[in-house]
mmCIF file of C-alpha atoms and ligand atoms in Angstrom:
data_model
loop_
_atom_site.group_PDB
_atom_site.id
_atom_site.type_symbol
_atom_site.label_atom_id
_atom_site.label_comp_id
_atom_site.label_asym_id
_atom_site.label_seq_id
_atom_site.Cartn_x
_atom_site.Cartn_y
_atom_site.Cartn_z
ATOM 1 C CA MET A 53 -7.386 -6.038 25.591
ATOM 2 C CA PRO A 54 -5.424 -3.475 24.458
ATOM 3 C CA PHE A 55 -7.186 -0.088 23.062
ATOM 4 C CA GLN A 56 -7.977 -0.726 18.963
ATOM 5 C CA GLU A 57 -9.072 2.604 17.135
ATOM 6 C CA ASP A 58 -11.714 2.267 14.681
ATOM 7 C CA PHE A 59 -10.181 1.660 11.045
ATOM 8 C CA LEU A 60 -11.701 4.803 9.281
ATOM 9 C CA ILE A 61 -10.462 3.679 5.259
ATOM 10 C CA GLU A 62 -11.568 0.346 6.191
ATOM 11 C CA GLN A 63 -14.889 0.977 7.388
ATOM 12 C CA PHE A 64 -15.918 3.459 5.120
ATOM 13 C CA MET A 65 -15.050 0.938 2.032
ATOM 14 C CA ASP A 66 -16.704 -2.127 3.973
ATOM 15 C CA LYS A 67 -19.940 -0.241 4.284
ATOM 16 C CA HIS A 68 -20.310 1.271 0.748
ATOM 17 C CA GLU A 69 -17.958 -0.508 -1.721
ATOM 18 C CA ASN A 70 -20.751 -3.548 -2.401
ATOM 19 C CA ASP A 71 -23.707 -0.965 -3.919
ATOM 20 C CA ILE A 72 -22.040 1.325 -6.069
ATOM 21 C CA LYS A 73 -21.976 1.616 -9.749
ATOM 22 C CA TYR A 74 -18.740 3.342 -10.351
ATOM 23 C CA ASN A 75 -15.290 2.485 -8.622
ATOM 24 C CA MET A 76 -12.793 5.182 -7.601
ATOM 25 C CA GLY A 77 -12.382 4.138 -3.933
ATOM 26 C CA GLU A 78 -10.297 0.915 -4.401
ATOM 27 C CA THR A 79 -6.807 1.015 -4.561
ATOM 28 C CA CYS A 80 -5.813 -1.605 -6.304
ATOM 29 C CA CYS A 81 -4.703 -1.917 -10.054
ATOM 30 C CA TYR A 82 -7.975 -3.252 -11.695
ATOM 31 C CA SER A 83 -8.165 -6.961 -10.337
ATOM 32 C CA LEU A 84 -7.636 -9.857 -12.657
ATOM 33 C CA ASN A 85 -9.364 -13.009 -13.171
ATOM 34 C CA LEU A 86 -7.913 -16.074 -14.490
ATOM 35 C CA ASN A 87 -8.919 -15.939 -18.211
ATOM 36 C CA GLU A 88 -7.583 -12.450 -18.084
ATOM 37 C CA LEU A 89 -4.035 -13.645 -16.535
ATOM 38 C CA SER A 90 -3.968 -16.475 -19.197
ATOM 39 C CA SER A 91 -4.264 -13.904 -21.904
ATOM 40 C CA LEU A 92 -1.928 -11.781 -20.529
ATOM 41 C CA THR A 93 0.852 -14.369 -19.903
ATOM 42 C CA GLY A 94 0.241 -16.594 -22.719
ATOM 43 C CA GLU A 95 0.262 -19.391 -20.545
ATOM 44 C CA SER A 96 -3.041 -20.818 -19.074
ATOM 45 C CA PHE A 97 -3.345 -21.686 -15.254
ATOM 46 C CA GLU A 98 -3.346 -25.150 -14.499
ATOM 47 C CA PHE A 99 -4.168 -26.423 -10.973
ATOM 48 C CA ASP A 100 -2.514 -29.342 -9.908
ATOM 49 C CA GLN A 101 -5.166 -31.527 -9.220
ATOM 50 C CA ASN A 102 -3.100 -33.647 -6.816
ATOM 51 C CA MET A 103 -2.046 -30.953 -4.368
ATOM 52 C CA ARG A 104 -2.629 -32.145 -1.230
ATOM 53 C CA LEU A 105 -4.751 -29.534 0.441
ATOM 54 C CA THR A 106 -2.757 -29.442 3.826
ATOM 55 C CA TYR A 107 -1.154 -26.475 5.930
ATOM 56 C CA GLY A 108 1.810 -26.134 3.310
ATOM 57 C CA SER A 109 5.171 -24.851 4.060
ATOM 58 C CA ILE A 110 4.164 -22.578 7.242
ATOM 59 C CA TRP A 111 6.749 -19.781 6.076
ATOM 60 C CA GLY A 112 5.304 -19.766 2.294
ATOM 61 C CA THR A 113 6.483 -22.535 -0.336
ATOM 62 C CA PRO A 114 10.482 -22.142 -1.148
ATOM 63 C CA VAL A 115 9.483 -21.527 -4.924
ATOM 64 C CA LEU A 116 7.231 -18.601 -3.768
ATOM 65 C CA ARG A 117 9.554 -17.066 -1.317
ATOM 66 C CA ASP A 118 12.437 -17.359 -3.728
ATOM 67 C CA LEU A 119 9.961 -15.019 -6.510
ATOM 68 C CA VAL A 120 9.469 -12.851 -3.840
ATOM 69 C CA ALA A 121 13.216 -12.507 -2.743
ATOM 70 C CA LYS A 122 13.884 -11.579 -6.553
ATOM 71 C CA ILE A 123 11.429 -8.678 -6.636
ATOM 72 C CA HIS A 124 13.313 -7.058 -3.691
ATOM 73 C CA SER A 125 17.109 -8.121 -5.363
ATOM 74 C CA SER A 126 19.185 -6.117 -7.370
ATOM 75 C CA ASP A 127 22.733 -7.025 -8.882
ATOM 76 C CA GLU A 128 24.652 -5.681 -5.863
ATOM 77 C CA ILE A 129 22.357 -7.436 -3.093
ATOM 78 C CA GLN A 130 20.673 -10.542 -3.731
ATOM 79 C CA LEU A 131 18.180 -12.057 -1.474
ATOM 80 C CA THR A 132 16.965 -15.644 -1.356
ATOM 81 C CA ALA A 133 14.163 -17.321 0.230
ATOM 82 C CA ASP A 134 15.498 -16.960 3.807
ATOM 83 C CA ASN A 135 14.837 -13.393 3.668
ATOM 84 C CA VAL A 136 10.907 -13.941 3.068
ATOM 85 C CA LEU A 137 8.126 -14.631 5.115
ATOM 86 C CA ILE A 138 4.759 -15.292 3.344
ATOM 87 C CA THR A 139 1.689 -13.712 5.074
ATOM 88 C CA ASN A 140 -1.724 -12.798 4.841
ATOM 89 C CA GLY A 141 -1.909 -9.673 2.672
ATOM 90 C CA ALA A 142 0.108 -6.693 3.473
ATOM 91 C CA ILE A 143 -2.256 -5.980 6.281
ATOM 92 C CA GLY A 144 -1.044 -9.525 7.939
ATOM 93 C CA ALA A 145 2.789 -8.362 7.168
ATOM 94 C CA ASN A 146 2.086 -4.951 9.124
ATOM 95 C CA PHE A 147 0.416 -6.046 11.496
ATOM 96 C CA LEU A 148 3.113 -8.808 12.565
ATOM 97 C CA VAL A 149 5.835 -6.577 12.141
ATOM 98 C CA HIS A 150 4.503 -4.206 14.470
ATOM 99 C CA TYR A 151 3.276 -7.335 16.973
ATOM 100 C CA THR A 152 6.909 -8.399 16.670
ATOM 101 C CA ALA A 153 8.474 -5.288 17.381
ATOM 102 C CA ALA A 154 6.419 -2.466 19.178
ATOM 103 C CA GLY A 155 5.591 -2.376 22.719
ATOM 104 C CA PRO A 156 5.495 -0.165 25.759
ATOM 105 C CA GLY A 157 8.274 2.108 26.481
ATOM 106 C CA ASP A 158 8.899 2.367 22.790
ATOM 107 C CA HIS A 159 8.601 5.614 20.851
ATOM 108 C CA ILE A 160 7.903 5.206 16.878
ATOM 109 C CA ILE A 161 7.733 7.778 14.353
ATOM 110 C CA CYS A 162 5.387 7.204 11.648
ATOM 111 C CA VAL A 163 4.954 9.287 8.218
ATOM 112 C CA ASP A 164 1.531 11.274 8.124
ATOM 113 C CA PRO A 165 -0.776 10.964 6.155
ATOM 114 C CA THR A 166 -0.661 7.179 5.322
ATOM 115 C CA TYR A 167 -2.579 3.908 5.830
ATOM 116 C CA GLN A 168 -3.620 4.059 9.168
ATOM 117 C CA GLN A 169 -2.758 0.578 10.334
ATOM 118 C CA LEU A 170 0.772 1.759 10.239
ATOM 119 C CA SER A 171 0.448 4.261 12.984
ATOM 120 C CA SER A 172 -2.694 2.476 14.811
ATOM 121 C CA VAL A 173 -1.077 -1.080 15.340
ATOM 122 C CA PRO A 174 2.003 0.376 16.885
ATOM 123 C CA SER A 175 -0.109 2.382 19.425
ATOM 124 C CA MET A 176 -2.598 -0.711 19.947
ATOM 125 C CA PHE A 177 0.723 -2.825 21.264
ATOM 126 C CA GLY A 178 1.635 0.272 23.953
ATOM 127 C CA ALA A 179 4.251 2.099 21.951
ATOM 128 C CA ASP A 180 4.348 5.886 21.834
ATOM 129 C CA VAL A 181 3.817 6.762 18.053
ATOM 130 C CA GLU A 182 4.604 10.349 17.152
ATOM 131 C CA LEU A 183 3.609 11.474 13.404
ATOM 132 C CA LEU A 184 5.941 12.611 11.179
ATOM 133 C CA HIS A 185 3.891 15.110 8.771
ATOM 134 C CA LEU A 186 4.436 15.531 5.461
ATOM 135 C CA GLU A 187 4.585 18.573 3.703
ATOM 136 C CA ALA A 188 4.178 20.107 0.040
ATOM 137 C CA GLU A 189 7.675 21.814 0.241
ATOM 138 C CA ASP A 190 9.166 18.420 0.786
ATOM 139 C CA GLY A 191 7.476 16.852 -2.168
ATOM 140 C CA TYR A 192 5.157 15.020 0.505
ATOM 141 C CA THR A 193 8.474 13.052 1.537
ATOM 142 C CA PRO A 194 10.153 12.908 4.820
ATOM 143 C CA ASN A 195 11.638 16.134 6.021
ATOM 144 C CA ILE A 196 15.218 15.007 7.295
ATOM 145 C CA GLN A 197 15.861 17.510 9.999
ATOM 146 C CA LYS A 198 12.233 17.418 11.321
ATOM 147 C CA LEU A 199 12.506 13.698 11.602
ATOM 148 C CA LYS A 200 16.055 14.549 13.187
ATOM 149 C CA SER A 201 14.075 16.811 15.545
ATOM 150 C CA LYS A 202 11.563 13.836 16.547
ATOM 151 C CA VAL A 203 14.222 11.504 17.488
ATOM 152 C CA ARG A 204 14.215 10.533 21.132
ATOM 153 C CA ALA A 205 16.653 8.052 23.421
ATOM 154 C CA ASN A 206 13.577 5.609 23.408
ATOM 155 C CA THR A 207 12.846 5.781 19.342
ATOM 156 C CA LYS A 208 13.259 2.023 18.384
ATOM 157 C CA TYR A 209 11.961 2.420 14.476
ATOM 158 C CA ILE A 210 10.503 4.782 11.851
ATOM 159 C CA VAL A 211 7.581 3.700 9.614
ATOM 160 C CA LEU A 212 7.590 4.686 5.977
ATOM 161 C CA ASN A 213 5.578 3.966 3.152
ATOM 162 C CA ASN A 214 6.907 3.861 -0.302
ATOM 163 C CA PRO A 215 4.866 5.298 -2.636
ATOM 164 C CA ASN A 216 2.405 6.708 -0.445
ATOM 165 C CA ASN A 217 -1.021 5.715 0.186
ATOM 166 C CA PRO A 218 -3.022 8.364 0.096
ATOM 167 C CA LEU A 219 -0.428 10.712 -1.716
ATOM 168 C CA GLY A 220 1.357 9.080 -4.613
ATOM 169 C CA SER A 221 4.401 10.640 -3.526
ATOM 170 C CA VAL A 222 7.917 8.555 -3.606
ATOM 171 C CA ILE A 223 10.974 8.527 -1.552
ATOM 172 C CA SER A 224 13.998 8.440 -3.931
ATOM 173 C CA THR A 225 17.019 6.185 -2.998
ATOM 174 C CA GLU A 226 18.874 9.177 -1.972
ATOM 175 C CA LYS A 227 16.771 10.117 0.454
ATOM 176 C CA MET A 228 15.922 6.803 1.638
ATOM 177 C CA THR A 229 19.776 6.266 1.828
ATOM 178 C CA GLU A 230 20.154 9.586 4.059
ATOM 179 C CA ILE A 231 17.051 8.305 6.356
ATOM 180 C CA ILE A 232 18.437 4.921 6.779
ATOM 181 C CA ASP A 233 22.094 6.117 7.180
ATOM 182 C CA TYR A 234 20.873 8.634 10.360
ATOM 183 C CA ALA A 235 18.766 5.915 11.763
ATOM 184 C CA GLU A 236 21.341 3.245 11.834
ATOM 185 C CA ARG A 237 23.600 5.987 13.456
ATOM 186 C CA ASN A 238 21.188 5.929 16.348
ATOM 187 C CA GLU A 239 20.359 2.203 16.378
ATOM 188 C CA ILE A 240 17.032 2.828 15.136
ATOM 189 C CA PHE A 241 15.470 0.491 12.255
ATOM 190 C CA ILE A 242 13.155 1.020 9.236
ATOM 191 C CA VAL A 243 9.892 -0.352 8.807
ATOM 192 C CA CYS A 244 8.845 0.224 5.062
ATOM 193 C CA ASP A 245 5.638 -0.423 3.636
ATOM 194 C CA GLU A 246 6.105 -1.131 -0.267
ATOM 195 C CA VAL A 247 2.898 -2.721 -0.852
ATOM 196 C CA TYR A 248 2.317 0.147 -3.933
ATOM 197 C CA SER A 249 5.972 -1.173 -5.224
ATOM 198 C CA PRO A 250 7.161 -1.392 -8.243
ATOM 199 C CA LEU A 251 4.038 1.088 -9.283
ATOM 200 C CA PHE A 252 6.751 3.289 -10.301
ATOM 201 C CA HIS A 253 4.986 4.715 -13.510
ATOM 202 C CA SER A 254 6.148 8.743 -13.065
ATOM 203 C CA SER A 255 9.222 8.457 -11.222
ATOM 204 C CA GLU A 256 12.516 6.734 -11.467
ATOM 205 C CA GLN A 257 12.403 3.293 -9.656
ATOM 206 C CA PRO A 258 14.036 3.627 -5.849
ATOM 207 C CA LYS A 259 15.566 0.925 -4.713
ATOM 208 C CA SER A 260 13.407 -1.192 -2.116
ATOM 209 C CA ALA A 261 14.570 0.000 1.657
ATOM 210 C CA CYS A 262 16.022 -3.642 2.439
ATOM 211 C CA GLN A 263 18.581 -3.191 -0.212
ATOM 212 C CA LEU A 264 20.086 -0.588 1.488
ATOM 213 C CA SER A 265 20.401 -1.782 5.092
ATOM 214 C CA ASN A 266 20.440 -5.288 6.692
ATOM 215 C CA ARG A 267 17.915 -3.840 9.283
ATOM 216 C CA CYS A 268 15.084 -2.346 7.155
ATOM 217 C CA ILE A 269 11.740 -4.329 7.475
ATOM 218 C CA VAL A 270 9.889 -4.233 4.339
ATOM 219 C CA THR A 271 6.379 -5.468 3.732
ATOM 220 C CA GLY A 272 4.207 -5.949 0.128
ATOM 221 C CA SER A 273 1.731 -8.115 -1.248
ATOM 222 C CA MET A 274 0.104 -9.326 -4.670
ATOM 223 C CA SER A 275 -2.848 -6.737 -3.944
ATOM 224 C CA LYS A 276 -1.920 -3.537 -5.720
ATOM 225 C CA ALA A 277 0.618 -3.730 -8.686
ATOM 226 C CA TYR A 278 0.065 -7.450 -9.040
ATOM 227 C CA SER A 279 -3.839 -7.031 -9.121
ATOM 228 C CA ALA A 280 -4.664 -9.693 -7.179
ATOM 229 C CA ALA A 281 -6.047 -8.949 -3.591
ATOM 230 C CA GLY A 282 -8.279 -11.564 -3.504
ATOM 231 C CA VAL A 283 -5.709 -14.030 -2.972
ATOM 232 C CA ARG A 284 -4.762 -12.232 0.367
ATOM 233 C CA LEU A 285 -1.152 -12.782 0.259
ATOM 234 C CA GLY A 286 1.658 -10.593 1.269
ATOM 235 C CA TRP A 287 5.112 -10.946 2.498
ATOM 236 C CA ILE A 288 7.432 -9.581 5.099
ATOM 237 C CA VAL A 289 11.113 -9.039 3.422
ATOM 238 C CA SER A 290 14.117 -8.281 5.244
ATOM 239 C CA ARG A 291 18.162 -9.146 5.807
ATOM 240 C CA ASP A 292 17.802 -9.708 9.432
ATOM 241 C CA LYS A 293 16.752 -12.993 9.441
ATOM 242 C CA ASP A 294 16.226 -13.243 13.116
ATOM 243 C CA PHE A 295 13.521 -10.595 13.044
ATOM 244 C CA LEU A 296 11.873 -12.653 10.763
ATOM 245 C CA LYS A 297 12.480 -15.852 12.886
ATOM 246 C CA GLN A 298 10.895 -13.800 16.070
ATOM 247 C CA ALA A 299 7.799 -12.782 13.491
ATOM 248 C CA ALA A 300 7.089 -16.095 12.421
ATOM 249 C CA SER A 301 6.861 -17.428 15.860
ATOM 250 C CA ARG A 302 4.513 -14.934 16.823
ATOM 251 C CA ARG A 303 2.430 -16.006 13.779
ATOM 252 C CA ASP A 304 2.152 -19.612 14.772
ATOM 253 C CA PHE A 305 -0.563 -18.274 17.427
ATOM 254 C CA ASN A 306 -2.840 -16.823 15.070
ATOM 255 C CA THR A 307 -2.767 -18.048 11.284
ATOM 256 C CA ILE A 308 0.109 -20.568 11.269
ATOM 257 C CA SER A 309 0.360 -20.501 7.379
ATOM 258 C CA VAL A 310 -1.258 -18.870 4.065
ATOM 259 C CA SER A 311 -3.636 -20.910 1.953
ATOM 260 C CA ILE A 312 -1.513 -23.021 -0.383
ATOM 261 C CA ILE A 313 -4.217 -22.253 -2.999
ATOM 262 C CA ASP A 314 -3.289 -18.296 -2.516
ATOM 263 C CA ASP A 315 0.250 -19.484 -2.660
ATOM 264 C CA TYR A 316 0.028 -21.789 -5.752
ATOM 265 C CA ILE A 317 -1.841 -18.650 -7.725
ATOM 266 C CA SER A 318 0.722 -16.340 -6.601
ATOM 267 C CA GLN A 319 3.767 -18.304 -7.706
ATOM 268 C CA TYR A 320 1.956 -18.276 -11.312
ATOM 269 C CA ILE A 321 1.548 -14.467 -11.290
ATOM 270 C CA LEU A 322 5.018 -13.679 -9.965
ATOM 271 C CA LYS A 323 6.455 -16.051 -12.656
ATOM 272 C CA HIS A 324 4.573 -13.528 -15.353
ATOM 273 C CA ARG A 325 5.234 -10.644 -13.251
ATOM 274 C CA ASN A 326 6.334 -8.664 -16.242
ATOM 275 C CA ALA A 327 3.323 -8.982 -18.197
ATOM 276 C CA VAL A 328 1.143 -8.135 -15.195
ATOM 277 C CA LEU A 329 3.296 -5.288 -14.549
ATOM 278 C CA LYS A 330 3.499 -3.890 -17.832
ATOM 279 C CA ARG A 331 -0.379 -3.723 -18.015
ATOM 280 C CA ASN A 332 -0.786 -2.121 -14.819
ATOM 281 C CA PHE A 333 1.709 0.629 -15.660
ATOM 282 C CA ASP A 334 0.271 1.288 -18.952
ATOM 283 C CA LEU A 335 -3.229 1.539 -17.354
ATOM 284 C CA CYS A 336 -1.935 3.511 -14.322
ATOM 285 C CA ARG A 337 -0.466 6.076 -17.234
ATOM 286 C CA LYS A 338 -3.459 6.198 -19.030
ATOM 287 C CA ASN A 339 -5.789 6.897 -16.182
ATOM 288 C CA LEU A 340 -3.386 9.342 -14.912
ATOM 289 C CA MET A 341 -3.913 11.425 -18.162
ATOM 290 C CA ILE A 342 -7.460 10.995 -17.828
ATOM 291 C CA MET A 343 -7.372 12.398 -14.257
ATOM 292 C CA LYS A 344 -5.146 15.639 -15.447
ATOM 293 C CA ASP A 345 -7.488 16.525 -18.371
ATOM 294 C CA PHE A 346 -10.361 16.478 -15.848
ATOM 295 C CA ILE A 347 -8.504 18.673 -13.252
ATOM 296 C CA ASN A 348 -7.240 20.872 -16.206
ATOM 297 C CA SER A 349 -10.902 21.413 -17.358
ATOM 298 C CA SER A 350 -12.380 22.016 -13.833
ATOM 299 C CA ASN A 351 -11.906 25.493 -13.398
ATOM 300 C CA GLY A 352 -10.015 24.887 -10.377
ATOM 301 C CA LYS A 353 -12.844 22.744 -8.826
ATOM 302 C CA PHE A 354 -10.578 19.855 -8.568
ATOM 303 C CA SER A 355 -6.817 19.880 -8.285
ATOM 304 C CA PHE A 356 -4.007 17.419 -6.904
ATOM 305 C CA VAL A 357 -2.883 17.574 -3.367
ATOM 306 C CA HIS A 358 0.312 16.212 -4.797
ATOM 307 C CA GLU A 359 0.593 14.931 -8.531
ATOM 308 C CA PRO A 360 1.082 11.105 -8.144
ATOM 309 C CA GLU A 361 4.734 9.659 -8.709
ATOM 310 C CA GLY A 362 3.703 6.049 -7.981
ATOM 311 C CA GLY A 363 1.312 3.832 -7.045
ATOM 312 C CA SER A 364 -2.387 3.811 -7.859
ATOM 313 C CA VAL A 365 -3.753 6.318 -5.585
ATOM 314 C CA CYS A 366 -4.074 10.298 -5.267
ATOM 315 C CA LEU A 367 -5.874 12.866 -3.056
ATOM 316 C CA LEU A 368 -8.013 15.472 -4.968
ATOM 317 C CA ARG A 369 -8.720 18.397 -3.289
ATOM 318 C CA ILE A 370 -12.367 19.792 -3.991
ATOM 319 C CA ALA A 371 -12.539 23.569 -3.943
ATOM 320 C CA GLY A 372 -14.810 24.993 -1.234
ATOM 321 C CA VAL A 373 -16.051 21.621 0.774
ATOM 322 C CA ASP A 374 -14.665 21.060 3.819
ATOM 323 C CA ASP A 375 -16.923 18.114 4.828
ATOM 324 C CA THR A 376 -15.595 15.662 2.343
ATOM 325 C CA ASP A 377 -16.896 12.626 4.652
ATOM 326 C CA SER A 378 -20.583 13.805 3.898
ATOM 327 C CA PHE A 379 -19.902 14.498 0.206
ATOM 328 C CA ALA A 380 -17.968 11.064 -0.225
ATOM 329 C CA VAL A 381 -21.196 9.072 1.339
ATOM 330 C CA LYS A 382 -23.544 11.494 -0.543
ATOM 331 C CA LEU A 383 -21.337 10.065 -4.078
ATOM 332 C CA ALA A 384 -22.008 6.406 -2.894
ATOM 333 C CA THR A 385 -25.313 6.324 -1.806
ATOM 334 C CA GLU A 386 -27.215 8.903 -4.327
ATOM 335 C CA PHE A 387 -24.666 8.854 -7.054
ATOM 336 C CA LYS A 388 -23.492 5.240 -6.866
ATOM 337 C CA VAL A 389 -19.750 6.421 -7.284
ATOM 338 C CA LEU A 390 -17.353 5.347 -4.543
ATOM 339 C CA CYS A 391 -14.393 7.885 -3.597
ATOM 340 C CA ALA A 392 -12.647 7.878 0.011
ATOM 341 C CA PRO A 393 -12.853 10.805 1.963
ATOM 342 C CA GLY A 394 -9.556 12.256 2.934
ATOM 343 C CA GLU A 395 -10.908 12.481 6.689
ATOM 344 C CA CYS A 396 -9.755 9.000 6.939
ATOM 345 C CA PHE A 397 -6.639 10.045 6.414
ATOM 346 C CA GLY A 398 -6.648 13.231 8.377
ATOM 347 C CA VAL A 399 -6.825 15.477 5.146
ATOM 348 C CA PRO A 400 -10.697 17.042 5.171
ATOM 349 C CA GLY A 401 -11.510 18.859 2.044
ATOM 350 C CA THR A 402 -10.184 15.970 -0.159
ATOM 351 C CA LEU A 403 -10.935 12.914 -1.753
ATOM 352 C CA ARG A 404 -8.731 9.954 -2.446
ATOM 353 C CA ILE A 405 -9.164 8.741 -5.834
ATOM 354 C CA GLY A 406 -7.932 5.058 -6.977
ATOM 355 C CA TYR A 407 -6.870 5.666 -10.685
ATOM 356 C CA GLY A 408 -5.711 2.352 -11.132
ATOM 357 C CA ASN A 409 -9.170 0.948 -11.103
ATOM 358 C CA SER A 410 -10.791 0.325 -14.911
ATOM 359 C CA THR A 411 -10.794 3.238 -17.305
ATOM 360 C CA GLU A 412 -14.244 2.739 -17.658
ATOM 361 C CA ASP A 413 -14.920 3.447 -13.913
ATOM 362 C CA LEU A 414 -12.645 6.364 -13.715
ATOM 363 C CA VAL A 415 -14.348 8.309 -16.768
ATOM 364 C CA GLU A 416 -17.617 7.583 -15.874
ATOM 365 C CA GLY A 417 -17.155 8.063 -11.965
ATOM 366 C CA LEU A 418 -14.984 11.432 -12.843
ATOM 367 C CA LYS A 419 -18.227 12.565 -15.103
ATOM 368 C CA ILE A 420 -20.677 12.052 -12.079
ATOM 369 C CA LEU A 421 -18.270 13.245 -9.782
ATOM 370 C CA LYS A 422 -18.250 16.484 -11.542
ATOM 371 C CA LEU A 423 -22.152 16.148 -11.647
ATOM 372 C CA ALA A 424 -22.390 15.860 -8.000
ATOM 373 C CA TYR A 425 -20.323 18.717 -6.886
ATOM 374 C CA ASP A 426 -21.880 21.043 -9.343
ATOM 375 C CA LYS A 427 -25.313 19.854 -7.809
ATOM 376 C CA THR A 428 -24.587 20.043 -4.211
ATOM 377 C CA TYR A 429 -22.201 23.229 -4.012
ATOM 378 C CA THR A 430 -22.600 25.362 -6.873
ATOM 379 C CA LYS A 431 -25.912 27.757 -7.189
HETATM 380 C C1 LIG B 628 -0.341 1.271 2.582
HETATM 381 C C2 LIG B 628 -0.823 0.024 2.749
HETATM 382 N N1 LIG B 628 -0.466 -0.899 3.143
HETATM 383 C C3 LIG B 628 -1.274 -2.200 3.374
HETATM 384 C C4 LIG B 628 -2.568 -2.252 2.806
HETATM 385 C C5 LIG B 628 -3.021 -3.852 3.166
HETATM 386 O O1 LIG B 628 -2.820 -4.406 1.427
HETATM 387 P P1 LIG B 628 -3.170 -6.001 1.565
HETATM 388 O O2 LIG B 628 -4.391 -6.077 0.515
HETATM 389 O O3 LIG B 628 -2.056 -6.336 0.460
HETATM 390 O O4 LIG B 628 -3.350 -6.813 2.683
HETATM 391 C C6 LIG B 628 -3.060 -1.408 2.219
HETATM 392 C C7 LIG B 628 -4.354 -1.310 1.336
HETATM 393 O O5 LIG B 628 -4.767 -0.223 0.972
HETATM 394 C C8 LIG B 628 -2.276 -0.329 1.953
HETATM 395 O O6 LIG B 628 -2.985 1.124 1.249
#
């Protein structure tokens, strides 16, 4: 059996998310129900009662794959259903990508901090994973010189996350192009987790990495920007069709296909994606203002590690507190407010806040966060 690390953030969430009152730990834009979707889209969701409950299309329905391809297309490069493999969430997509690509003898560079899956899974498959630490002076995006200095003869691929979880930093098209050009010259490919795309509410929208090279592998899902984590549907998008074929062939051994019900609901949401995205851009911008007011009136107790430019999460530095793990447990168990401890991302002294949650959860949660801090840390 390959050695598997504990997935810190998922274990923390699993332990605490069902017994809290205010949720600032969830990373999705406030999840929608079908009634809300109908009012947003102006078209009610109708189930096709005659749909046979089969395995469905193993790669995902052509209609859905085409809708996903459009999300990752531009005027210059139009992708099609053939560039898309539907998976069980972005977590299924990421797992499959690394299962397909990583093995003993491979050296892989992965940004840090990021969602732990992106470094733990390739390491589980025997690859040597080296972390590329993101720094404030680079806007918490990869430093090209540092990246170059890590490349070895056996470097196989570089793992990026745009926008970044937990920082909310965004890699611009210019920087992504620079990284990809360098990687291609060295026969290295890029894997980019774009699960928070296209939530670029406070920055220019960069191009999807698969627009910039025919060797980039991109993952995404319905969970964050489309507020539908419960359908557990994600995707791998690439112009490298051989890679997609290899991934699909590996997937035959575990999930076969995604639920046709999830596929069907996802088609409905993506047909109306602009209405859903408008709701979530408005939500993130409004809630980010609330976060800023909270920080500005906190007398330095709370500050952004990085003011987020995209996505729905950010890291909040908690002044004078090193052990934010214990503080997050206390917040969840005594104060019934969920925030994720920065320790899950290797950044103690911080809490990750999902500001894409409902405005009520954020407003009440922040009030209680301040109260809990004052009670616990000020005399
Ligand atoms: C960067 C990143 N990738 C992937 C995932 C998994 O997303 P999904 O719900 O689509 O499986 C998450 C969830 O938090 C994430 O933050």
